[in-house]
mmCIF file of N, CA and C in Angstrom:
data_model
loop_
_atom_site.group_PDB
_atom_site.id
_atom_site.type_symbol
_atom_site.label_atom_id
_atom_site.label_comp_id
_atom_site.label_asym_id
_atom_site.label_seq_id
_atom_site.Cartn_x
_atom_site.Cartn_y
_atom_site.Cartn_z
ATOM 1 N N LEU A 3 89.553 99.612 110.769
ATOM 2 C CA LEU A 3 89.214 100.660 109.829
ATOM 3 C C LEU A 3 90.199 100.656 108.675
ATOM 4 N N VAL A 4 89.663 100.906 107.502
ATOM 5 C CA VAL A 4 90.484 100.910 106.303
ATOM 6 C C VAL A 4 90.142 102.135 105.471
ATOM 7 N N ASP A 5 91.173 102.770 104.919
ATOM 8 C CA ASP A 5 90.931 103.880 103.999
ATOM 9 C C ASP A 5 90.257 103.338 102.749
ATOM 10 N N SER A 6 89.356 104.111 102.198
ATOM 11 C CA SER A 6 88.735 103.698 100.940
ATOM 12 C C SER A 6 89.649 104.105 99.787
ATOM 13 N N ILE A 7 89.635 103.286 98.749
ATOM 14 C CA ILE A 7 90.429 103.566 97.556
ATOM 15 C C ILE A 7 89.484 104.160 96.513
ATOM 16 N N ARG A 8 89.778 105.354 96.077
ATOM 17 C CA ARG A 8 88.929 106.019 95.088
ATOM 18 C C ARG A 8 89.110 105.383 93.716
ATOM 19 N N GLU A 9 88.012 105.218 93.002
ATOM 20 C CA GLU A 9 88.077 104.664 91.651
ATOM 21 C C GLU A 9 88.963 105.522 90.749
ATOM 22 N N LYS A 10 88.942 106.835 90.957
ATOM 23 C CA LYS A 10 89.797 107.718 90.152
ATOM 24 C C LYS A 10 91.273 107.397 90.365
ATOM 25 N N ALA A 11 91.617 106.997 91.586
ATOM 26 C CA ALA A 11 93.009 106.641 91.875
ATOM 27 C C ALA A 11 93.402 105.389 91.113
ATOM 28 N N VAL A 12 92.526 104.407 91.096
ATOM 29 C CA VAL A 12 92.803 103.168 90.367
ATOM 30 C C VAL A 12 92.964 103.471 88.878
ATOM 31 N N GLY A 13 92.090 104.296 88.340
ATOM 32 C CA GLY A 13 92.188 104.676 86.927
ATOM 33 C C GLY A 13 93.476 105.397 86.615
ATOM 34 N N ALA A 14 93.875 106.297 87.482
ATOM 35 C CA ALA A 14 95.119 107.053 87.272
ATOM 36 C C ALA A 14 96.328 106.118 87.293
ATOM 37 N N ILE A 15 96.335 105.191 88.221
ATOM 38 C CA ILE A 15 97.456 104.252 88.309
ATOM 39 C C ILE A 15 97.480 103.345 87.084
ATOM 40 N N ASN A 16 96.317 102.950 86.596
ATOM 41 C CA ASN A 16 96.265 102.130 85.377
ATOM 42 C C ASN A 16 96.855 102.869 84.188
ATOM 43 N N LEU A 17 96.692 104.187 84.139
ATOM 44 C CA LEU A 17 97.282 104.978 83.062
ATOM 45 C C LEU A 17 98.808 104.971 83.109
ATOM 46 N N LEU A 18 99.341 104.672 84.274
ATOM 47 C CA LEU A 18 100.794 104.672 84.476
ATOM 48 C C LEU A 18 101.399 103.281 84.376
ATOM 49 N N GLU A 19 100.692 102.342 83.750
ATOM 50 C CA GLU A 19 101.128 100.949 83.721
ATOM 51 C C GLU A 19 102.493 100.749 83.066
ATOM 52 N N ASP A 20 102.920 101.665 82.217
ATOM 53 C CA ASP A 20 104.239 101.554 81.578
ATOM 54 C C ASP A 20 105.367 102.061 82.478
ATOM 55 N N TYR A 21 105.019 102.538 83.657
ATOM 56 C CA TYR A 21 105.993 103.109 84.585
ATOM 57 C C TYR A 21 106.010 102.311 85.882
ATOM 58 N N GLU A 22 107.126 102.390 86.575
ATOM 59 C CA GLU A 22 107.219 101.772 87.893
ATOM 60 C C GLU A 22 106.467 102.667 88.883
ATOM 61 N N THR A 23 105.508 102.100 89.576
ATOM 62 C CA THR A 23 104.792 102.857 90.593
ATOM 63 C C THR A 23 105.126 102.286 91.956
ATOM 64 N N VAL A 24 105.377 103.181 92.899
ATOM 65 C CA VAL A 24 105.766 102.792 94.251
ATOM 66 C C VAL A 24 104.940 103.615 95.226
ATOM 67 N N LEU A 25 104.389 102.958 96.227
ATOM 68 C CA LEU A 25 103.630 103.643 97.270
ATOM 69 C C LEU A 25 104.560 103.942 98.436
ATOM 70 N N LEU A 26 104.647 105.211 98.802
ATOM 71 C CA LEU A 26 105.384 105.641 100.005
ATOM 72 C C LEU A 26 104.332 106.129 100.982
ATOM 73 N N THR A 27 104.214 105.476 102.124
ATOM 74 C CA THR A 27 103.138 105.815 103.045
ATOM 75 C C THR A 27 103.588 105.804 104.497
ATOM 76 N N GLY A 28 102.914 106.598 105.270
ATOM 77 C CA GLY A 28 103.119 106.595 106.711
ATOM 78 C C GLY A 28 102.299 105.513 107.394
ATOM 79 N N ASP A 29 101.385 104.915 106.643
ATOM 80 C CA ASP A 29 100.542 103.853 107.188
ATOM 81 C C ASP A 29 101.362 102.588 107.424
ATOM 82 N N ASN A 30 100.789 101.669 108.200
ATOM 83 C CA ASN A 30 101.487 100.416 108.480
ATOM 84 C C ASN A 30 101.471 99.505 107.251
ATOM 85 N N SER A 31 102.223 98.410 107.323
ATOM 86 C CA SER A 31 102.382 97.540 106.157
ATOM 87 C C SER A 31 101.086 96.841 105.756
ATOM 88 N N LEU A 32 100.224 96.512 106.705
ATOM 89 C CA LEU A 32 98.956 95.864 106.360
ATOM 90 C C LEU A 32 98.076 96.788 105.527
ATOM 91 N N THR A 33 98.024 98.045 105.912
ATOM 92 C CA THR A 33 97.248 99.034 105.165
ATOM 93 C C THR A 33 97.859 99.251 103.782
ATOM 94 N N ALA A 34 99.180 99.309 103.721
ATOM 95 C CA ALA A 34 99.862 99.495 102.440
ATOM 96 C C ALA A 34 99.615 98.305 101.514
ATOM 97 N N GLU A 35 99.673 97.094 102.048
ATOM 98 C CA GLU A 35 99.428 95.901 101.240
ATOM 99 C C GLU A 35 98.005 95.907 100.690
ATOM 100 N N TYR A 36 97.050 96.319 101.493
ATOM 101 C CA TYR A 36 95.660 96.426 101.032
ATOM 102 C C TYR A 36 95.580 97.410 99.862
ATOM 103 N N ALA A 37 96.238 98.549 100.008
ATOM 104 C CA ALA A 37 96.187 99.584 98.969
ATOM 105 C C ALA A 37 96.808 99.110 97.661
ATOM 106 N N ILE A 38 97.946 98.427 97.726
ATOM 107 C CA ILE A 38 98.574 98.008 96.474
ATOM 108 C C ILE A 38 97.778 96.897 95.798
ATOM 109 N N LYS A 39 97.133 96.050 96.577
ATOM 110 C CA LYS A 39 96.296 95.002 95.982
ATOM 111 C C LYS A 39 95.093 95.606 95.263
ATOM 112 N N LYS A 40 94.543 96.665 95.815
ATOM 113 C CA LYS A 40 93.373 97.309 95.214
ATOM 114 C C LYS A 40 93.726 98.170 94.001
ATOM 115 N N THR A 41 94.952 98.667 93.941
ATOM 116 C CA THR A 41 95.319 99.620 92.892
ATOM 117 C C THR A 41 96.222 99.063 91.805
ATOM 118 N N GLY A 42 96.897 97.964 92.067
ATOM 119 C CA GLY A 42 97.831 97.430 91.086
ATOM 120 C C GLY A 42 99.240 97.969 91.208
ATOM 121 N N ILE A 43 99.496 98.761 92.225
ATOM 122 C CA ILE A 43 100.859 99.231 92.485
ATOM 123 C C ILE A 43 101.703 98.007 92.822
ATOM 124 N N LYS A 44 102.943 97.985 92.342
ATOM 125 C CA LYS A 44 103.776 96.797 92.486
ATOM 126 C C LYS A 44 104.565 96.720 93.795
ATOM 127 N N SER A 45 104.954 97.860 94.350
ATOM 128 C CA SER A 45 105.774 97.813 95.572
ATOM 129 C C SER A 45 105.447 98.987 96.483
ATOM 130 N N PHE A 46 105.887 98.881 97.727
ATOM 131 C CA PHE A 46 105.592 99.934 98.692
ATOM 132 C C PHE A 46 106.647 100.009 99.779
ATOM 133 N N TYR A 47 106.675 101.158 100.421
ATOM 134 C CA TYR A 47 107.432 101.399 101.649
ATOM 135 C C TYR A 47 106.407 101.929 102.642
ATOM 136 N N SER A 48 106.380 101.359 103.833
ATOM 137 C CA SER A 48 105.363 101.761 104.809
ATOM 138 C C SER A 48 105.997 102.301 106.083
ATOM 139 N N SER A 49 105.155 102.848 106.936
ATOM 140 C CA SER A 49 105.559 103.403 108.244
ATOM 141 C C SER A 49 106.626 104.474 108.101
ATOM 142 N N LEU A 50 106.509 105.282 107.056
ATOM 143 C CA LEU A 50 107.509 106.316 106.784
ATOM 144 C C LEU A 50 107.099 107.664 107.360
ATOM 145 N N LEU A 51 108.085 108.377 107.848
ATOM 146 C CA LEU A 51 107.901 109.778 108.221
ATOM 147 C C LEU A 51 108.081 110.621 106.960
ATOM 148 N N PRO A 52 107.559 111.847 106.945
ATOM 149 C CA PRO A 52 107.730 112.702 105.762
ATOM 150 C C PRO A 52 109.191 112.834 105.317
ATOM 151 N N LYS A 53 110.097 112.955 106.266
ATOM 152 C CA LYS A 53 111.521 113.076 105.932
ATOM 153 C C LYS A 53 112.020 111.822 105.215
ATOM 154 N N GLU A 54 111.559 110.667 105.649
ATOM 155 C CA GLU A 54 111.976 109.409 105.025
ATOM 156 C C GLU A 54 111.431 109.295 103.595
ATOM 157 N N LYS A 55 110.220 109.784 103.390
ATOM 158 C CA LYS A 55 109.658 109.791 102.030
ATOM 159 C C LYS A 55 110.521 110.670 101.126
ATOM 160 N N ALA A 56 110.882 111.841 101.614
ATOM 161 C CA ALA A 56 111.719 112.758 100.834
ATOM 162 C C ALA A 56 113.073 112.127 100.518
ATOM 163 N N GLU A 57 113.650 111.420 101.478
ATOM 164 C CA GLU A 57 114.941 110.763 101.259
ATOM 165 C C GLU A 57 114.838 109.675 100.188
ATOM 166 N N LEU A 58 113.751 108.908 100.201
ATOM 167 C CA LEU A 58 113.565 107.883 99.175
ATOM 168 C C LEU A 58 113.389 108.500 97.792
ATOM 169 N N ILE A 59 112.659 109.595 97.722
ATOM 170 C CA ILE A 59 112.484 110.289 96.443
ATOM 171 C C ILE A 59 113.830 110.805 95.935
ATOM 172 N N GLN A 60 114.626 111.390 96.824
ATOM 173 C CA GLN A 60 115.950 111.881 96.427
ATOM 174 C C GLN A 60 116.838 110.733 95.954
ATOM 175 N N LYS A 61 116.745 109.583 96.621
ATOM 176 C CA LYS A 61 117.522 108.404 96.214
ATOM 177 C C LYS A 61 117.131 107.974 94.804
ATOM 178 N N MET A 62 115.847 107.937 94.527
ATOM 179 C CA MET A 62 115.378 107.562 93.189
ATOM 180 C C MET A 62 115.880 108.550 92.141
ATOM 181 N N GLN A 63 115.857 109.826 92.471
ATOM 182 C CA GLN A 63 116.337 110.846 91.535
ATOM 183 C C GLN A 63 117.829 110.687 91.277
ATOM 184 N N LYS A 64 118.600 110.339 92.311
ATOM 185 C CA LYS A 64 120.041 110.123 92.137
ATOM 186 C C LYS A 64 120.317 108.909 91.268
ATOM 187 N N GLU A 65 119.353 107.986 91.202
ATOM 188 C CA GLU A 65 119.459 106.815 90.329
ATOM 189 C C GLU A 65 118.970 107.148 88.918
ATOM 190 N N ASN A 66 118.826 108.441 88.636
ATOM 191 C CA ASN A 66 118.374 108.961 87.337
ATOM 192 C C ASN A 66 116.964 108.517 86.973
ATOM 193 N N LYS A 67 116.142 108.267 87.977
ATOM 194 C CA LYS A 67 114.745 107.944 87.729
ATOM 195 C C LYS A 67 113.950 109.242 87.716
ATOM 196 N N THR A 68 112.991 109.307 86.828
ATOM 197 C CA THR A 68 112.073 110.434 86.809
ATOM 198 C C THR A 68 111.020 110.169 87.865
ATOM 199 N N VAL A 69 110.796 111.127 88.732
ATOM 200 C CA VAL A 69 109.878 110.937 89.858
ATOM 201 C C VAL A 69 108.710 111.901 89.733
ATOM 202 N N CYS A 70 107.534 111.380 89.903
ATOM 203 C CA CYS A 70 106.316 112.175 89.954
ATOM 204 C C CYS A 70 105.588 111.766 91.226
ATOM 205 N N MET A 71 105.254 112.715 92.054
ATOM 206 C CA MET A 71 104.639 112.398 93.334
ATOM 207 C C MET A 71 103.204 112.890 93.383
ATOM 208 N N PHE A 72 102.334 112.028 93.888
ATOM 209 C CA PHE A 72 100.942 112.386 94.134
ATOM 210 C C PHE A 72 100.699 112.235 95.620
ATOM 211 N N GLY A 73 99.992 113.167 96.203
ATOM 212 C CA GLY A 73 99.651 113.081 97.613
ATOM 213 C C GLY A 73 98.150 112.991 97.789
ATOM 214 N N SER A 74 97.778 112.480 98.936
ATOM 215 C CA SER A 74 96.336 112.390 99.212
ATOM 216 C C SER A 74 95.875 113.665 99.888
ATOM 217 N N SER A 75 94.622 113.941 99.718
ATOM 218 C CA SER A 75 94.038 115.095 100.418
ATOM 219 C C SER A 75 93.073 114.558 101.460
ATOM 220 N N HIS A 76 93.166 115.109 102.612
ATOM 221 C CA HIS A 76 92.293 114.669 103.706
ATOM 222 C C HIS A 76 91.192 115.695 103.899
ATOM 223 N N ARG A 77 90.002 115.206 104.022
ATOM 224 C CA ARG A 77 88.848 116.086 104.270
ATOM 225 C C ARG A 77 88.271 115.707 105.610
ATOM 226 N N TYR A 78 88.193 116.681 106.484
ATOM 227 C CA TYR A 78 87.642 116.414 107.825
ATOM 228 C C TYR A 78 86.396 117.231 108.056
#
């Protein structure tokens, strides 16, 4: 099973082409690699817990990077 990539997501990421985009995900590396290939994101971190995602964001901020985070919404 694979998550579907929304066309709106691809369009949004294309708008950010002048910026470094990084995928932080709790999914495994195979799923993350599929997502970055479909969206054009350049790098990823996979198998992360929420705390680990927050730590990576804080690290980027300490490196004086501007961080903007988007999350997915799940519909069940």
